[in-house]
XYZ file of C-alpha atoms in Angstrom:
340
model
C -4.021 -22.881 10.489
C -5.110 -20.095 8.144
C -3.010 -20.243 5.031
C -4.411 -17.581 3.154
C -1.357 -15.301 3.538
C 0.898 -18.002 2.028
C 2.749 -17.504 -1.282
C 1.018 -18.402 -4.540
C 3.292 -18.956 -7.068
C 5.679 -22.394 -5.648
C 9.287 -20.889 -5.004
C 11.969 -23.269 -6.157
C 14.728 -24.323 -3.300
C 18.177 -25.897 -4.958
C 19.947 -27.991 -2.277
C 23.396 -28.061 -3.471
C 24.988 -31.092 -2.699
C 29.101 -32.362 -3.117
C 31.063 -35.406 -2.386
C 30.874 -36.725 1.626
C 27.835 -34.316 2.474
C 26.745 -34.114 6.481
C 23.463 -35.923 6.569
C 22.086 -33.502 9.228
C 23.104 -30.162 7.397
C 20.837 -31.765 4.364
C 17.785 -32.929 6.752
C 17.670 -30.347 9.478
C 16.586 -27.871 6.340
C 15.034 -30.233 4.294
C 12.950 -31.468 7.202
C 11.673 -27.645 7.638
C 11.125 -26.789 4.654
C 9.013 -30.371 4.326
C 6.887 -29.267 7.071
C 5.983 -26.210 5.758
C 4.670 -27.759 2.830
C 2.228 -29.593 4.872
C 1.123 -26.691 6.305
C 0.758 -25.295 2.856
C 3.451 -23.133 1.781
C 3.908 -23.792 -1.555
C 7.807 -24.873 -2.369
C 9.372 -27.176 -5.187
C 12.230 -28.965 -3.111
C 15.540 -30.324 -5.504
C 18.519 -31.682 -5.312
C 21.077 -31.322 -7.250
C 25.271 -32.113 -8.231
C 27.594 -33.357 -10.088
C 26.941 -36.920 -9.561
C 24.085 -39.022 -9.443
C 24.546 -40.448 -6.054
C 27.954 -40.479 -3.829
C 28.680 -41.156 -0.491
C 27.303 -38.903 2.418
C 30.071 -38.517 4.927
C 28.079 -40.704 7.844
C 28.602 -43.776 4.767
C 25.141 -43.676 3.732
C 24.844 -43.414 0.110
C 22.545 -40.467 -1.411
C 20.546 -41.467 -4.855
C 18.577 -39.771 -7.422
C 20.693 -36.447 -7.074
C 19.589 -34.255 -10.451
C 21.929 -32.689 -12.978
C 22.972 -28.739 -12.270
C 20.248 -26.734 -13.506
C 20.855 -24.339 -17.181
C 19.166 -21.523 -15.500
C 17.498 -20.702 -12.127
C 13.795 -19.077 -12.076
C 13.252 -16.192 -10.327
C 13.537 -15.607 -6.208
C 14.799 -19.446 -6.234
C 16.901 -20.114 -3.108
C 20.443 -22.393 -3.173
C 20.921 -24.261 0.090
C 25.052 -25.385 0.201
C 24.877 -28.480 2.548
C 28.109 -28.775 4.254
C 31.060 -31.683 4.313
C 33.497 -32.595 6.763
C 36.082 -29.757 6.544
C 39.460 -30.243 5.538
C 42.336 -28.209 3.801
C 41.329 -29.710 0.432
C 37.987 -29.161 1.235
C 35.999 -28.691 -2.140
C 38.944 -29.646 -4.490
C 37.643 -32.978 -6.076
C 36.124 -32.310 -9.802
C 32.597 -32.756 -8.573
C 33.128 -29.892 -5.859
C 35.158 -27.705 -8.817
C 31.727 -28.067 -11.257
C 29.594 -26.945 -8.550
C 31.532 -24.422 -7.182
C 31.958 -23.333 -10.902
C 28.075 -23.606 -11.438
C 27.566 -21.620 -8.452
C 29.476 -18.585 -9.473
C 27.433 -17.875 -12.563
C 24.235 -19.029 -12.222
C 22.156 -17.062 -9.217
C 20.348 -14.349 -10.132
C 20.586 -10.771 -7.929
C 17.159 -12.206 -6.335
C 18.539 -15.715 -5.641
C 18.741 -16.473 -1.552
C 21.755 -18.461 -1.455
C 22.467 -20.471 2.158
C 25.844 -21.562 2.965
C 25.481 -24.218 5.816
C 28.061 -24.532 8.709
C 31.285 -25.304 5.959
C 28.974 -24.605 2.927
C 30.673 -21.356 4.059
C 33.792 -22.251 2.110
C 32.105 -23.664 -0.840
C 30.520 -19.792 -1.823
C 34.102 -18.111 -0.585
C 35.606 -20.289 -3.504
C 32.939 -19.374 -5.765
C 33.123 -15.375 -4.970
C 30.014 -15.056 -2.921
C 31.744 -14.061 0.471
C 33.861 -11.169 -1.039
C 33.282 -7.564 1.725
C 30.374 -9.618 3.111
C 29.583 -10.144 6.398
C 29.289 -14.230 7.051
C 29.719 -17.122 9.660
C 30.608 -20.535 10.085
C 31.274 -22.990 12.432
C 33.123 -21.747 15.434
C 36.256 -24.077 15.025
C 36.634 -22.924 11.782
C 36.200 -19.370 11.540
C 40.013 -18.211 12.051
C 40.186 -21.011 8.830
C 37.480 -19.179 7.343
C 38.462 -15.757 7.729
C 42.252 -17.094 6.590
C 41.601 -18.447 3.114
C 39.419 -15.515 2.537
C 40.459 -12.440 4.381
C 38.431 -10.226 1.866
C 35.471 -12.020 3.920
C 34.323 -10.337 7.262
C 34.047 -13.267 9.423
C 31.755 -13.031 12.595
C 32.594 -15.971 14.775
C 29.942 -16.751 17.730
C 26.742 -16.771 15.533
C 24.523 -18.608 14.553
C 23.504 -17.408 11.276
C 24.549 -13.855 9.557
C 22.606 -12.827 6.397
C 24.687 -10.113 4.390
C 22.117 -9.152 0.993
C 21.200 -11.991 -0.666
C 23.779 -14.408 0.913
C 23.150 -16.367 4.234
C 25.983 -18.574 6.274
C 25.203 -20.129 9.595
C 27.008 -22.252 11.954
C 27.382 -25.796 12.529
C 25.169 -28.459 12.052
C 21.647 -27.955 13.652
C 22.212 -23.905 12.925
C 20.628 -25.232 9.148
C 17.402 -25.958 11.158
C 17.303 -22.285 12.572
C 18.079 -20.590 9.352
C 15.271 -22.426 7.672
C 12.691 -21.533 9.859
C 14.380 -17.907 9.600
C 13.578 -18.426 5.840
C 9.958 -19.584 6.295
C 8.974 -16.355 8.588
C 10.688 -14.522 5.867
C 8.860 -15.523 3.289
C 5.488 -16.436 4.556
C 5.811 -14.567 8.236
C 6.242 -15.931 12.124
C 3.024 -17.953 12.873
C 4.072 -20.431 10.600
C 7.817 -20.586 11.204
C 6.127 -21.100 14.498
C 3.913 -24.149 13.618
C 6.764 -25.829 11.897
C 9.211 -24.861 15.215
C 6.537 -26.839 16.700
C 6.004 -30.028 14.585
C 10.146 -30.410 14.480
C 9.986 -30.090 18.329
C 12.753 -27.718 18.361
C 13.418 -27.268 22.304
C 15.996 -24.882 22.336
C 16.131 -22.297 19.857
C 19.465 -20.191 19.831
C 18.482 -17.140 18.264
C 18.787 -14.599 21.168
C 22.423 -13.393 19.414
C 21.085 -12.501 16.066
C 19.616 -8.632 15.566
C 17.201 -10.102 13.052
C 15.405 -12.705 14.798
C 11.770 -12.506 16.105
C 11.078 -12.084 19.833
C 7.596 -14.207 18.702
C 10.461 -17.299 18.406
C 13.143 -15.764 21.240
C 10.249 -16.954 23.757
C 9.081 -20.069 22.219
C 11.958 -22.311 23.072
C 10.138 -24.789 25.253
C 7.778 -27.705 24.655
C 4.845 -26.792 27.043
C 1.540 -26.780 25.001
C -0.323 -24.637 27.321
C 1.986 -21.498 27.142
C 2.208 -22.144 23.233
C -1.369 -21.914 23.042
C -1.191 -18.824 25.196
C 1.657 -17.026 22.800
C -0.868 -18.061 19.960
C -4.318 -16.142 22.005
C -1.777 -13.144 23.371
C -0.188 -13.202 19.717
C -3.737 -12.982 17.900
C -5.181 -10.127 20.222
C -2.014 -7.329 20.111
C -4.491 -4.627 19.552
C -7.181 -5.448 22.822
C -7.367 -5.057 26.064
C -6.362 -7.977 28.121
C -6.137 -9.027 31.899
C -4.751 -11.805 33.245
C -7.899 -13.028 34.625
C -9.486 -13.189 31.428
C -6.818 -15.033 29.944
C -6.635 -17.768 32.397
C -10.563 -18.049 32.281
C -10.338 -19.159 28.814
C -7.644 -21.602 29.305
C -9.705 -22.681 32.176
C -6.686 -22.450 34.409
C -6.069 -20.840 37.565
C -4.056 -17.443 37.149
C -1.543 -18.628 39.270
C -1.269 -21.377 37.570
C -0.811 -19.826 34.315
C 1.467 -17.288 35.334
C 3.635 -20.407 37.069
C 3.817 -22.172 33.867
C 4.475 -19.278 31.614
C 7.395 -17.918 33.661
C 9.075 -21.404 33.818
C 8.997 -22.139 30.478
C 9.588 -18.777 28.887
C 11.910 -17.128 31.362
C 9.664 -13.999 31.529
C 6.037 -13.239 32.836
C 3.230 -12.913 30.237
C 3.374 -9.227 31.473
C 6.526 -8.874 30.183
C 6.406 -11.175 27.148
C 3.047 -8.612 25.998
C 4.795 -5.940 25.872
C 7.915 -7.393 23.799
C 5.031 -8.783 21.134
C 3.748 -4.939 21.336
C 7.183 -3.157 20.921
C 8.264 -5.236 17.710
C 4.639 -4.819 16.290
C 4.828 -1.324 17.016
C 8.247 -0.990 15.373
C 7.508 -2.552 11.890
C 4.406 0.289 11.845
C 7.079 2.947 12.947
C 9.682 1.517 10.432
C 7.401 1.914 7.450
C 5.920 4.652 7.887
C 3.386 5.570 10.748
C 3.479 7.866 13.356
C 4.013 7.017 16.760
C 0.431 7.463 18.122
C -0.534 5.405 15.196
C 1.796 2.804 16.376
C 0.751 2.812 19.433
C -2.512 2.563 18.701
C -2.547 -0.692 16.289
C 0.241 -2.577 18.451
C -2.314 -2.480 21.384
C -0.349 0.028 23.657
C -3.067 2.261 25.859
C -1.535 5.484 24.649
C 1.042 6.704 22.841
C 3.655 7.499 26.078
C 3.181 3.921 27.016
C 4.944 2.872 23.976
C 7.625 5.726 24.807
C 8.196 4.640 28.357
C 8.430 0.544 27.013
C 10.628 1.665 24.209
C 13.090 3.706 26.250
C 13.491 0.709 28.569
C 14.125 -1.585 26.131
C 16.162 0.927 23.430
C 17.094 3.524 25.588
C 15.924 6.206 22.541
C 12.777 7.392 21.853
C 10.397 5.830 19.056
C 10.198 8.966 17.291
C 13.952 8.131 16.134
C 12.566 4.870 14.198
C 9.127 6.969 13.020
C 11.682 9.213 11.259
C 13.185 6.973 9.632
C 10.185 5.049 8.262
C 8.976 8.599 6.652
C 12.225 9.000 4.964
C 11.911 5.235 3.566
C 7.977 6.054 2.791
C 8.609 9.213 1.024
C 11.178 8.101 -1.088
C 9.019 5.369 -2.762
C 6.013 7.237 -2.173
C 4.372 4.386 -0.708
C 3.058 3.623 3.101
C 3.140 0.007 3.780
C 3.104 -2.547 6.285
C 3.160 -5.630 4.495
C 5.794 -8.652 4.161
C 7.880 -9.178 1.221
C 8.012 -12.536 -0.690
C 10.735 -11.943 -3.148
């Protein structure tokens, strides 16, 4: 995998850890992040607490937990593992210097992840205050009750309000992470590490911020994975379905078989949703709408109209205005991924 896009400078991830943590809310993200090492984003993982070691909530005892950092470098992220709720969830001294910690030490570019109950942990520390958040779906009347200046969206998975994300139970830590990695260091290699953790199911269709490159790659077959990759790297050409299936050396019956059964929609269909969301990040910063057209791989500009009132039922011109506005007013023409 090319890796020349990847950050340079290591970012610093914090996993925040209290008293009877969930193992998985502290692996499924660790695990991610992990992977994406190997594939050569550059991270500095640590964990940190009150204590030294204490007991996860599975029994297992965690070790070599480090001191609460002085002071947090710059675009650092804070990962708040969750523990089994209860009413006195987060009231033992450990949880008080944590949640204490946590309230004065990110910085206005600090990412800071509240997983499944982790939710509670930045409510009690002032993070959730006429923010938009989540949790896990038994407990977000319990969420929404001990802080009702939060605005609690029950029924997904993860919600990202500024710098502050919360996400649902358990596995949701897994989905946010990989959110994280195609934020920082874009989709194909949220996509590799998808891959490596095997993650079958991915339930991101309910979240306005998510992909479609991941809404279609929740299967396990690596022939229509290699396909999304070829389709993925060639927006911009002309491509037939004959072609295609002559350089996987597969039938195009075949192909179009496999890809419909394990992605729910032809390869047809799947094009043109890789073509609209290209096609919208030119249009949202900046470009005009034949431009658009042009670099997402659409023939002609009222092929991306026609597409885009199917899917939107508006006309792209609505989004191009909006990218000039955002353009003008920073005098700047862009299409480019942030890392902070």
């Amino acid at each position: 995998m090319d890796t020349a896009n990847l950050n340079e400078s290591p970012r610093d991830i914090y996993f925040l850890l209290t008293p009877e943590v969930h193992l998985l809310d502290l692996a499924g993200p660790c695990q991610a992040f992990h992977e994406a090492m190997n594939y050569g984003m550059k991270l500095n993982l640590h964990f940190i607490g009150d204590q030294s070691s204490f007991s996860s909530f599975q029994g297992l005892t965690i070790g070599g937990i480090q001191p609460l950092p002085p002071a947090l470098p710059d675009h650092a992220i804070v990962i708040v593992c969750a523990s089994k709720y209860h009413k006195a969830i987060y009231q033992n001294q450990a949880s008080q210097t944590c949640i204490e910690w946590l309230r004065r030490m990110p910085k206005d570019n600090t990412r800071i992840l509240g997983i499944c109950t982790g939710a509670f942990l930045l409510g009690l520390a002032g993070w959730l205050d006429e923010r938009e958040c989540t949790t896990h779906h038994k407990l977000t009347q319990a969420l929404s009750d001990q802080f009702p200046a939060a605005k609690v969206i029950p029924e997904r998975i993860f919600v990202r309000d500024d710098q502050i994300y919360t996400t649902a139970g358990v596995t949701a830590g897994i989905d946010l992470a990989l959110q994280l990695i195609e934020e920082l260091n874009g989709s194909p290699l949220a996509l590799e590490v998808a891959r490596e953790l095997v993650v079958y199911r991915r339930r991101m269709a309910n979240d306005p911020q998510i992909s479609q490159q991941l809404c279609y790659r929740s299967h396990i077959s690596p022939l229509v994975h290699s396909i999304q990759d070829y389709l993925q790297a060639r927006l911009n050409e002309k491509l037939t379905l004959t072609d295609i299936a002559e350089v996987f050396r597969v039938s195009s019956r075949h192909m179009q078989r496999e890809f419909k059964n394990a992605t729910g929609v032809t390869i047809r269909d799947y094009l043109v949703e890789l073509r609209l969301e290209e096609a919208k990040s030119y249009l949202e910063h900046g470009e005009t709408v034949e431009v658009a057209a042009f670099k997402s791989g659409f023939p002609q500009a009222s092929s991306l109209r026609a597409a885009w009132k199917k899917k939107y039922q508006s006309l792209p011109k609505e989004s191009a205005a909006k990218g000039h506005a955002a353009a003008e007013s920073t005098g700047r023409y862009l299409f480019s991924r942030s890392t902070d």
